[in-house]
Coordinates of C-alpha atoms and ligand atoms in Angstrom, one line a residue:
Chain A
X1 CA -0.7 -28.2 -37.1
X2 CA 0.8 -26.9 -33.8
X3 CA 1.5 -29.5 -31.1
X4 CA 1.2 -28.2 -27.6
X5 CA 2.1 -29.0 -24.0
X6 CA 0.0 -27.3 -21.3
X7 CA 1.6 -26.6 -17.9
X8 CA -0.6 -25.2 -15.2
X9 CA -1.0 -26.2 -11.5
X10 CA -4.7 -25.3 -11.3
X11 CA -6.5 -28.5 -12.3
X12 CA -9.6 -26.8 -13.6
X13 CA -7.6 -24.3 -15.7
X14 CA -5.6 -27.2 -17.1
X15 CA -8.7 -29.3 -18.0
X16 CA -10.5 -26.3 -19.4
X17 CA -7.6 -25.3 -21.5
X18 CA -6.9 -28.8 -22.7
X19 CA -10.5 -29.4 -23.9
X20 CA -10.7 -26.0 -25.6
X21 CA -7.4 -26.6 -27.4
X22 CA -8.6 -30.1 -28.5
X23 CA -11.6 -28.6 -30.2
X24 CA -9.7 -26.0 -32.0
X25 CA -8.6 -27.0 -35.6
X26 CA -4.9 -26.8 -36.2
X27 CA -4.0 -27.1 -32.5
X28 CA -3.1 -30.4 -30.9
X29 CA -2.6 -30.6 -27.2
X30 CA -0.2 -33.5 -26.5
X31 CA -0.5 -33.4 -22.7
X32 CA -1.3 -31.3 -19.7
X33 CA 1.0 -31.3 -16.6
X34 CA 1.2 -29.3 -13.4
X35 CA 4.8 -29.1 -12.3
X36 CA 8.2 -28.0 -13.7
X37 CA 9.6 -31.5 -13.3
X38 CA 6.8 -33.1 -15.3
X39 CA 6.9 -30.4 -17.9
X40 CA 10.6 -31.1 -18.5
X41 CA 10.1 -34.8 -18.8
X42 CA 7.1 -34.5 -21.2
X43 CA 8.9 -31.9 -23.3
X44 CA 11.8 -34.2 -23.7
X45 CA 9.8 -37.1 -24.8
X46 CA 6.9 -35.4 -26.7
X47 CA 9.0 -32.6 -28.3
X48 CA 6.0 -30.2 -28.6
X49 CA 6.2 -27.2 -30.9
X50 CA 4.8 -24.8 -28.2
X51 CA 4.7 -25.0 -24.5
X52 CA 1.9 -23.0 -22.9
X53 CA 3.0 -22.4 -19.3
X54 CA 1.6 -20.6 -16.2
X55 CA 3.8 -18.3 -14.2
X56 CA 3.3 -19.7 -10.7
X57 CA 4.1 -23.4 -10.5
X58 CA 4.5 -25.5 -7.3
X59 CA 8.1 -26.4 -7.9
X60 CA 9.4 -23.2 -9.6
X61 CA 8.1 -20.5 -11.9
X62 CA 7.3 -20.3 -15.5
X63 CA 10.4 -18.1 -16.3
X64 CA 12.8 -20.7 -14.9
X65 CA 11.0 -23.4 -16.7
X66 CA 11.2 -21.4 -19.9
X67 CA 15.0 -21.3 -19.5
X68 CA 15.1 -25.1 -18.8
X69 CA 13.0 -25.7 -21.9
X70 CA 15.2 -23.5 -24.1
X71 CA 18.2 -25.5 -23.2
X72 CA 16.7 -28.8 -24.5
X73 CA 18.2 -30.3 -27.7
X74 CA 14.9 -29.5 -29.5
X75 CA 13.5 -26.5 -27.5
X76 CA 9.8 -25.7 -27.9
X77 CA 8.6 -22.2 -28.4
X78 CA 7.3 -20.9 -25.1
X79 CA 4.2 -18.9 -24.4
X80 CA 3.6 -17.7 -20.8
X81 CA -0.1 -17.7 -20.0
X82 CA -0.3 -15.8 -16.8
X83 CA -2.6 -14.0 -14.5
X84 CA 0.5 -12.4 -12.8
X85 CA -0.2 -8.7 -12.8
X86 CA 3.3 -7.2 -12.6
X87 CA 4.1 -5.1 -15.7
X88 CA 7.7 -6.0 -15.2
X89 CA 6.8 -9.6 -16.1
X90 CA 7.0 -8.4 -19.8
X91 CA 10.7 -7.5 -19.3
X92 CA 11.4 -10.7 -17.4
X93 CA 9.6 -12.8 -20.2
X94 CA 11.7 -11.1 -22.9
X95 CA 14.9 -11.7 -20.9
X96 CA 14.0 -15.4 -20.3
X97 CA 13.6 -15.8 -24.1
X98 CA 9.9 -16.5 -24.0
X99 CA 8.2 -16.2 -27.4
X100 CA 4.8 -15.0 -26.1
X101 CA 3.2 -13.5 -23.0
X102 CA -0.5 -13.7 -22.8
X103 CA -2.8 -12.5 -20.0
X104 CA -5.2 -15.0 -18.6
X105 CA -8.0 -12.5 -18.9
X106 CA -8.0 -12.4 -22.7
X107 CA -10.7 -13.8 -25.0
X108 CA -10.1 -17.4 -25.9
X109 CA -10.0 -16.5 -29.6
X110 CA -7.2 -14.1 -29.1
X111 CA -5.3 -16.7 -27.1
X112 CA -5.6 -19.1 -30.1
X113 CA -4.4 -16.3 -32.5
X114 CA -1.4 -15.7 -30.3
X115 CA -0.5 -19.4 -30.1
X116 CA -0.7 -19.6 -33.9
X117 CA 1.4 -16.5 -34.3
X118 CA 4.1 -18.0 -32.0
X119 CA 3.8 -21.3 -33.8
X120 CA 4.6 -19.4 -37.1
X121 CA 7.7 -18.1 -35.4
X122 CA 6.5 -14.6 -34.4
X123 CA 7.0 -13.0 -31.1
X124 CA 3.9 -12.0 -29.1
X125 CA 5.2 -9.9 -26.2
X126 CA 3.6 -6.7 -25.0
X127 CA 5.5 -3.5 -25.9
X128 CA 8.2 -2.5 -23.4
X129 CA 8.0 0.9 -21.8
X130 CA 11.5 2.5 -21.8
X131 CA 10.9 4.0 -18.3
X132 CA 10.0 0.5 -17.1
X133 CA 13.2 -1.0 -18.6
X134 CA 15.2 1.7 -16.8
X135 CA 13.5 1.0 -13.5
X136 CA 14.0 -2.7 -14.0
X137 CA 17.7 -2.2 -14.8
X138 CA 18.1 -0.3 -11.5
X139 CA 17.1 -3.5 -9.6
X140 CA 19.9 -5.6 -11.1
X141 CA 23.4 -6.1 -9.8
X142 CA 25.4 -3.4 -11.7
X143 CA 27.7 -6.1 -13.0
X144 CA 24.8 -7.8 -14.7
X145 CA 23.6 -4.8 -16.7
X146 CA 25.7 -5.5 -19.7
X147 CA 24.6 -9.1 -19.9
X148 CA 21.0 -7.9 -19.5
X149 CA 21.5 -5.5 -22.5
X150 CA 22.8 -8.3 -24.7
X151 CA 20.1 -10.8 -23.8
X152 CA 17.3 -8.2 -24.2
X153 CA 18.7 -7.5 -27.7
X154 CA 18.1 -11.1 -28.5
X155 CA 21.6 -12.5 -28.1
X156 CA 21.5 -16.2 -26.9
X157 CA 23.3 -17.2 -23.7
X158 CA 25.7 -19.2 -25.8
X159 CA 26.7 -16.2 -27.9
X160 CA 26.8 -13.9 -24.9
X161 CA 29.2 -16.4 -23.3
X162 CA 31.3 -16.3 -26.4
X163 CA 31.5 -12.5 -26.5
X164 CA 32.2 -12.2 -22.8
X165 CA 34.7 -15.1 -22.8
X166 CA 32.9 -17.0 -20.1
X167 CA 31.0 -20.3 -19.7
X168 CA 27.4 -20.5 -20.9
X169 CA 26.6 -22.1 -17.6
X170 CA 27.7 -18.9 -15.9
X171 CA 25.6 -16.7 -18.1
X172 CA 22.6 -18.9 -17.5
X173 CA 23.1 -18.6 -13.7
X174 CA 23.4 -14.8 -14.0
X175 CA 20.2 -14.8 -16.1
X176 CA 18.3 -16.7 -13.6
X177 CA 19.4 -14.4 -10.8
X178 CA 18.3 -11.5 -12.9
X179 CA 14.9 -12.9 -13.4
X180 CA 14.5 -13.0 -9.6
X181 CA 15.8 -9.4 -9.2
X182 CA 13.4 -8.1 -11.9
X183 CA 10.4 -9.3 -10.0
X184 CA 11.6 -8.4 -6.6
X185 CA 9.6 -5.6 -5.1
X186 CA 11.4 -2.4 -4.4
X187 CA 8.9 -1.3 -1.8
X188 CA 8.1 -4.6 -0.2
X189 CA 6.9 -3.7 3.3
X190 CA 9.1 -5.3 5.9
Chain B
X1 CA 27.5 12.9 25.8
X2 CA 26.6 16.6 26.0
X3 CA 27.0 18.6 29.1
X4 CA 23.7 18.1 30.9
X5 CA 24.2 20.9 33.4
X6 CA 23.4 24.6 32.8
X7 CA 26.3 26.9 33.0
X8 CA 24.6 29.5 35.1
X9 CA 23.9 29.7 38.8
X10 CA 21.5 27.3 40.2
X11 CA 18.1 28.3 41.5
X12 CA 19.0 27.1 44.9
X13 CA 21.9 29.5 45.1
X14 CA 19.7 32.3 43.9
X15 CA 17.0 31.7 46.5
X16 CA 19.7 31.4 49.1
X17 CA 21.3 34.7 48.0
X18 CA 18.0 36.5 47.8
X19 CA 17.0 35.4 51.2
X20 CA 20.4 36.3 52.6
X21 CA 20.1 39.8 51.0
X22 CA 16.6 40.4 52.4
X23 CA 17.7 39.4 55.9
X24 CA 20.8 41.5 55.5
X25 CA 18.7 44.5 54.6
X26 CA 16.3 43.8 57.5
X27 CA 19.2 43.4 59.9
X28 CA 20.9 46.5 58.7
X29 CA 17.6 48.4 59.1
X30 CA 17.3 47.1 62.7
X31 CA 20.9 48.0 63.5
X32 CA 21.1 51.5 62.0
X33 CA 17.6 52.9 62.7
X34 CA 16.3 53.8 66.1
X35 CA 13.7 51.1 65.9
X36 CA 13.9 48.9 68.9
X37 CA 11.7 46.3 70.5
X38 CA 11.5 46.2 74.3
X39 CA 9.9 44.0 76.8
X40 CA 7.0 43.9 77.5
X41 CA 6.0 44.6 74.0
X42 CA 4.2 47.9 73.6
X43 CA 1.6 48.5 70.9
X44 CA 4.0 50.6 68.8
X45 CA 6.6 47.9 69.0
X46 CA 4.1 45.3 67.8
X47 CA 3.2 47.6 64.9
X48 CA 6.9 48.1 64.0
X49 CA 7.5 44.3 64.2
X50 CA 4.5 43.5 62.0
X51 CA 5.4 46.0 59.3
X52 CA 9.0 45.1 59.5
X53 CA 8.4 41.3 59.1
X54 CA 5.6 41.9 56.5
X55 CA 7.9 44.1 54.5
X56 CA 10.6 41.5 54.6
X57 CA 8.3 38.8 53.5
X58 CA 6.8 40.9 50.6
X59 CA 10.3 41.9 49.4
X60 CA 11.3 38.2 49.5
X61 CA 8.2 37.2 47.5
X62 CA 8.8 39.8 44.9
X63 CA 12.5 38.9 44.3
X64 CA 11.9 35.1 44.4
X65 CA 8.9 35.5 42.0
X66 CA 11.4 37.1 39.6
X67 CA 13.8 34.3 40.1
X68 CA 11.1 31.7 39.2
X69 CA 9.8 33.5 36.2
X70 CA 11.8 31.3 33.7
X71 CA 9.9 28.3 35.2
X72 CA 6.5 29.6 34.2
X73 CA 7.8 30.5 30.8
X74 CA 9.0 27.0 30.5
X75 CA 5.6 25.6 31.5
X76 CA 3.9 27.8 28.9
X77 CA 6.3 26.5 26.2
X78 CA 5.8 22.9 27.3
X79 CA 2.0 23.3 26.9
X80 CA 2.5 24.6 23.4
X81 CA 3.7 21.2 22.2
X82 CA 1.3 19.3 20.0
X83 CA 1.6 15.9 18.4
X84 CA 0.9 17.0 14.9
X85 CA 4.1 19.1 14.7
X86 CA 6.4 16.8 16.6
X87 CA 9.5 18.6 15.5
X88 CA 8.8 21.4 18.0
X89 CA 11.3 21.5 20.9
X90 CA 11.2 23.9 23.9
X91 CA 13.8 26.7 23.6
X92 CA 16.1 27.1 26.6
X93 CA 15.1 30.2 28.6
X94 CA 17.6 31.8 30.9
X95 CA 20.7 30.1 32.3
X96 CA 19.6 28.8 35.7
X97 CA 20.9 25.3 36.0
X98 CA 17.6 23.6 37.1
X99 CA 15.7 25.3 34.2
X100 CA 18.2 24.3 31.6
X101 CA 18.2 20.8 33.0
X102 CA 14.5 20.6 33.1
X103 CA 14.2 21.9 29.5
X104 CA 16.7 19.4 28.3
X105 CA 15.1 16.5 30.1
X106 CA 11.7 17.5 28.7
X107 CA 13.1 17.7 25.1
X108 CA 14.9 14.4 25.6
X109 CA 11.6 12.9 26.7
X110 CA 9.9 14.3 23.6
X111 CA 12.7 12.8 21.4
X112 CA 12.1 9.4 23.0
X113 CA 8.3 9.6 22.7
X114 CA 8.6 10.8 19.1
X115 CA 10.9 8.0 18.1
X116 CA 8.7 5.5 19.8
X117 CA 5.7 6.9 18.1
X118 CA 7.4 6.9 14.7
X119 CA 8.4 3.3 15.2
X120 CA 4.9 2.2 16.1
X121 CA 3.3 4.0 13.2
X122 CA 6.0 2.6 11.0
X123 CA 5.3 -0.9 12.2
X124 CA 1.6 -0.6 11.8
X125 CA 1.8 0.9 8.3
X126 CA 4.2 -1.8 7.2
X127 CA 1.9 -4.4 8.7
X128 CA -1.0 -2.8 6.8
X129 CA 0.9 -2.9 3.5
X130 CA 1.9 -6.5 4.1
X131 CA -1.6 -7.5 4.8
X132 CA -2.9 -5.8 1.7
X133 CA -0.3 -7.5 -0.3
X134 CA -1.3 -10.9 1.1
X135 CA -5.0 -10.3 0.4
X136 CA -4.2 -9.1 -3.1
X137 CA -2.1 -12.2 -3.8
X138 CA -4.8 -14.5 -2.5
X139 CA -7.5 -12.8 -4.5
X140 CA -5.3 -13.1 -7.5
X141 CA -4.1 -16.7 -7.1
X142 CA -7.2 -18.3 -5.6
X143 CA -10.3 -16.5 -6.9
X144 CA -8.6 -15.3 -10.1
X145 CA -7.5 -18.8 -11.0
X146 CA -10.9 -20.3 -10.3
X147 CA -12.6 -17.6 -12.4
X148 CA -10.2 -18.3 -15.2
X149 CA -11.0 -21.9 -15.1
X150 CA -14.7 -21.2 -15.1
X151 CA -14.2 -18.9 -18.0
X152 CA -12.3 -21.5 -20.0
X153 CA -15.0 -24.1 -19.3
X154 CA -17.8 -21.8 -20.3
X155 CA -16.0 -20.9 -23.5
X156 CA -15.5 -24.6 -24.2
X157 CA -19.1 -25.3 -23.7
X158 CA -20.1 -22.5 -25.9
X159 CA -18.2 -24.0 -28.8
X160 CA -19.9 -27.4 -28.4
X161 CA -23.6 -26.4 -28.2
X162 CA -26.0 -25.6 -31.0
X163 CA -26.1 -22.0 -32.2
X164 CA -29.3 -21.2 -30.5
X165 CA -27.9 -21.8 -27.0
X166 CA -24.6 -20.1 -27.7
X167 CA -25.9 -16.6 -26.9
X168 CA -26.8 -17.5 -23.4
X169 CA -23.3 -19.0 -22.8
X170 CA -21.7 -15.9 -24.4
X171 CA -23.5 -13.8 -21.9
X172 CA -22.3 -16.1 -19.1
X173 CA -18.8 -15.9 -20.3
X174 CA -19.0 -12.0 -20.5
X175 CA -20.3 -12.0 -16.9
X176 CA -17.4 -14.2 -15.7
X177 CA -14.9 -12.0 -17.5
X178 CA -16.3 -8.9 -15.8
X179 CA -16.1 -10.6 -12.4
X180 CA -12.5 -11.6 -13.2
X181 CA -11.7 -7.9 -14.1
X182 CA -13.3 -6.7 -10.8
X183 CA -11.2 -9.1 -8.7
X184 CA -8.1 -8.0 -10.5
X185 CA -9.1 -4.4 -10.0
X186 CA -9.5 -4.9 -6.2
X187 CA -6.1 -6.7 -6.1
X188 CA -4.5 -3.8 -8.0
X189 CA -6.0 -1.3 -5.6
X190 CA -4.7 -3.2 -2.6
X191 CA -1.2 -3.5 -4.1
X192 CA -0.1 -1.1 -6.8
X193 CA 2.4 -3.2 -8.7
X194 CA 2.5 -0.5 -11.4
X195 CA 4.2 1.7 -8.9
X196 CA 7.2 -0.5 -8.6
X197 CA 7.5 -1.1 -12.3
X198 CA 6.3 2.1 -14.1
X199 CA 7.0 4.7 -11.4
X200 CA 4.8 7.2 -9.6
X201 CA 3.8 9.3 -12.6
X202 CA 2.4 6.5 -14.7
X203 CA 0.9 4.8 -11.6
X204 CA -1.0 8.0 -10.7
X205 CA -2.1 8.6 -14.2
X206 CA -3.5 5.0 -14.4
X207 CA -5.2 5.6 -11.0
X208 CA -7.0 8.7 -12.2
X209 CA -8.1 7.0 -15.4
X210 CA -9.5 4.1 -13.6
X211 CA -11.3 6.0 -10.9
X212 CA -12.6 8.5 -13.4
X213 CA -14.0 5.7 -15.6
X214 CA -15.6 3.9 -12.7
X215 CA -17.2 7.0 -11.2
X216 CA -18.1 9.2 -14.1
X217 CA -16.5 12.2 -12.4
X218 CA -14.2 14.2 -14.7
X219 CA -10.7 13.8 -13.2
X220 CA -8.2 16.1 -14.8
X221 CA -4.8 14.6 -14.3
X222 CA -1.6 16.5 -15.0
X223 CA 1.7 14.8 -14.3
X224 CA 5.1 16.5 -15.0
X225 CA 7.2 14.4 -17.4
X226 CA 10.4 15.1 -15.5
X227 CA 10.0 14.5 -11.8
X228 CA 12.9 14.4 -9.3
X229 CA 13.8 10.9 -8.1
X230 CA 11.9 9.9 -5.0
X231 CA 12.7 7.2 -2.5
X232 CA 10.4 4.1 -3.0
X233 CA 8.7 4.8 0.3
X234 CA 8.0 8.3 -0.7
X235 CA 6.5 7.1 -3.9
X236 CA 4.3 4.7 -2.0
X237 CA 3.1 7.5 0.4
X238 CA 2.3 9.8 -2.6
X239 CA 0.4 7.0 -4.3
X240 CA -1.6 6.2 -1.1
X241 CA -2.4 9.9 -0.5
X242 CA -3.6 10.4 -4.1
X243 CA -5.7 7.2 -3.8
X244 CA -7.3 8.3 -0.5
X245 CA -7.9 11.9 -1.5
X246 CA -9.5 10.9 -4.8
X247 CA -11.6 8.2 -3.1
X248 CA -12.8 10.8 -0.6
X249 CA -13.6 13.2 -3.4
X250 CA -15.7 10.6 -5.2
X251 CA -17.3 9.3 -2.0
X252 CA -18.1 12.5 0.0
X253 CA -17.7 15.7 -2.1
X254 CA -20.5 15.3 -4.7
X255 CA -18.1 17.2 -7.0
X256 CA -18.5 17.1 -10.8
X257 CA -14.8 17.9 -11.4
X258 CA -11.7 16.9 -9.7
X259 CA -8.1 17.6 -10.6
X260 CA -4.8 16.0 -9.7
X261 CA -1.5 17.7 -10.3
X262 CA 1.9 16.0 -9.7
X263 CA 4.6 18.5 -10.4
X264 CA 8.2 19.4 -9.7
X265 CA 8.9 22.4 -7.6
X266 CA 12.6 23.0 -7.4
X267 CA 13.9 19.8 -5.8
X268 CA 10.6 18.9 -4.3
X269 CA 7.6 17.0 -5.7
X270 CA 4.2 18.6 -5.1
X271 CA 1.0 16.6 -5.3
X272 CA -2.3 18.4 -5.3
X273 CA -5.7 16.9 -5.4
X274 CA -8.6 19.4 -5.7
X275 CA -12.4 19.1 -6.1
X276 CA -15.3 21.5 -6.5
X277 CA -17.6 19.7 -4.2
X278 CA -19.2 20.6 -0.9
X279 CA -16.0 20.7 1.1
X280 CA -15.2 19.0 4.4
X281 CA -17.9 20.2 6.8
X282 CA -17.5 21.0 10.5
X283 CA -19.7 18.0 11.2
X284 CA -17.5 15.6 9.2
X285 CA -16.9 12.4 11.1
X286 CA -13.2 11.7 11.1
X287 CA -12.4 8.4 9.6
X288 CA -9.2 6.5 9.2
X289 CA -8.5 8.0 5.7
X290 CA -7.4 11.5 6.5
X291 CA -5.6 10.3 9.7
X292 CA -3.7 7.7 7.6
X293 CA -2.6 10.4 5.1
X294 CA -1.3 12.5 7.9
X295 CA 0.6 9.6 9.5
X296 CA 2.1 8.5 6.3
X297 CA 3.2 12.0 5.4
X298 CA 4.7 12.6 8.9
X299 CA 6.6 9.4 8.7
X300 CA 8.7 10.4 5.7
X301 CA 9.0 14.0 6.7
X302 CA 6.6 15.2 4.0
X303 CA 4.2 18.0 4.5
X304 CA 0.4 17.5 4.1
X305 CA -2.2 20.2 4.1
X306 CA -5.9 19.9 3.7
X307 CA -7.7 23.2 3.0
X308 CA -11.0 24.4 1.7
X309 CA -11.0 25.1 -2.0
X310 CA -11.7 28.4 -3.8
X311 CA -14.7 29.1 -4.2
X312 CA -15.7 25.7 -2.9
X313 CA -14.5 22.1 -2.4
X314 CA -11.4 20.7 -0.9
X315 CA -7.7 20.9 -1.7
X316 CA -5.2 18.3 -0.5
X317 CA -1.5 19.2 -0.9
X318 CA 1.5 17.0 -0.3
X319 CA 5.1 18.2 -0.5
X320 CA 7.8 15.6 -0.8
X321 CA 11.6 16.2 -0.7
X322 CA 13.2 15.0 -3.9
X323 CA 16.4 13.2 -3.1
X324 CA 19.5 14.0 -5.1
X325 CA 20.2 11.2 -7.5
X326 CA 21.6 8.2 -5.7
X327 CA 20.8 9.8 -2.3
X328 CA 19.3 7.8 0.4
X329 CA 16.5 8.9 2.7
X330 CA 17.6 9.5 6.3
X331 CA 17.0 6.4 8.4
X332 CA 14.3 7.9 10.6
X333 CA 12.4 9.0 7.5
X334 CA 11.9 5.6 6.0
X335 CA 8.7 3.6 6.2
X336 CA 10.4 0.5 7.3
X337 CA 10.6 -1.1 3.9
X338 CA 13.2 -3.2 2.3
Ligands
ATP1 N1 -13.1 15.8 -0.6 C1 -14.1 15.8 0.4 N2 -15.2 16.5 0.2 C2 -16.2 16.5 1.2 N3 -16.0 15.9 2.4 C3 -14.9 15.2 2.6 C4 -13.9 15.1 1.7 N4 -12.9 14.4 2.2 C5 -13.3 14.0 3.4 N5 -14.5 14.5 3.7 C6 -15.2 14.3 5.0 O1 -14.3 14.0 6.0 C7 -14.6 12.8 6.6 C8 -13.4 12.0 7.0 O2 -12.7 11.5 5.9 P1 -11.8 10.2 6.0 O3 -11.2 9.9 4.7 O4 -10.9 10.4 7.2 O5 -12.9 9.1 6.5 P2 -13.9 8.3 5.5 O6 -13.6 8.6 4.1 O7 -15.3 8.7 6.0 O8 -13.6 6.8 5.9 P3 -12.3 6.0 5.5 O9 -11.7 5.6 6.8 O10 -12.8 4.8 4.7 O11 -11.4 6.9 4.6 C9 -15.5 12.1 5.7 O12 -16.4 11.3 6.3 C10 -16.2 13.2 4.9 O13 -17.3 13.7 5.7
MG2 MG1 -11.7 8.3 3.2

């Protein structure tokens, strides 16, 4: 049995997802909320196994929420369920420590399969193109590149802080700044 | 501040000197020859006077005409200017001060017009890109979300109805998914996120695949693995040119085959899009597509050529300067991004 928390700001998506999950054997939706703040509160009190979160949220984004959730005493596994089309989101999701990244266009059955896989402890992230990683690295502050490498290799922020001899808080801040840099647009018209 | 004055003599001095010389010759003639004019004027005197003055005037005309020759060469050169090769500047002919000043003033004016033109094209292209991005975002966030919700609800319904009714709902869910795909496709066309994340080569390959699959035209896409590094605005220009040229091929040429090549040529990147269709006829109505390709190319100092193909069809070529690694495009060559 996998206990889930749904986070999506679109009411109809939230409702549709909730009722689908409720019908699916083995999956138990505990609640459905629409903001980062509510998600954190519910995650603290309900302690779900998996949080299924949208990328765009009214008071933040799914990646930042993912970091917040991962710092809870009993962190849930996190699946980003997103319609956000940027390929670099895969890199950002990996960096944020998400356990899954699922496109909103997929068949419902494959969404359920992915949730089960993440519930079992597997990682469901799209393959990362090496060229994309190097383009992404180029968007970071040069001083962040080594932290980026450690985190992408799966090192936790606590361990990275230990290796670099700095505070975990500091690494977390750098991580959040990097998430913004990764999805910044290099050719944004201005 | 450069010296704005020509170093040579001024035209005024020349005309003055020429006139002085002619009068001097006429005066000398009068003084040293037995030609005289007496009162009352006889017929022969009148004739001498007429020829003398006429000759002086003709001589003057001839010599002054020569003096002003650089001016007509300058006018010819000014007329040769055309907006599509804006780098042309009028060479400085002769060394008469007024001519040099006039040429410089004309070239300065071209500089100002050109930079004004560049800026306004830059502004309008940047505004166009911004607008496309906004529309793409809205399509994605508003319509995309609503369709996702619809899809989830249909799928939910399909799971709660008896088997006989399930087929109809499965059909509905497929239709919804197709619509969702179409919306995303339009959003992608408006704003090529892949370009930022995967680079020009992969973005262009994906573009060819998508357009080929949609149209049924065989698009042969060859992209060099190792391309010189391009500035982001150059990548965007190359992507937009490829997009417009392929769209034109699919829409207007009636071709069965099209080919796109993105290759390295020394330090440059060469983009070629060719088709074997009917070619751009003399009666083609100019649209905003070809104009837009030219403007974008001009803006980043890339060279665009559109020629008839051999033996038929159309070939579009774009040559972009690769920048040495870490190099920055010169300021006047950027599209106004960042
Ligand atoms: N590959 C091609 N083969 C044949 N004719 C072409 C081709 N490309 C362009 N043309 C002709 O040139 C004309 C101008 O093209 P252009 O892209 O400027 O405008 P358009 O495609 O008609 O409209 P839009 O502004 O939407 O691009 C077209 O209408 C068409 O007649
Ligand atoms: Mg066109």
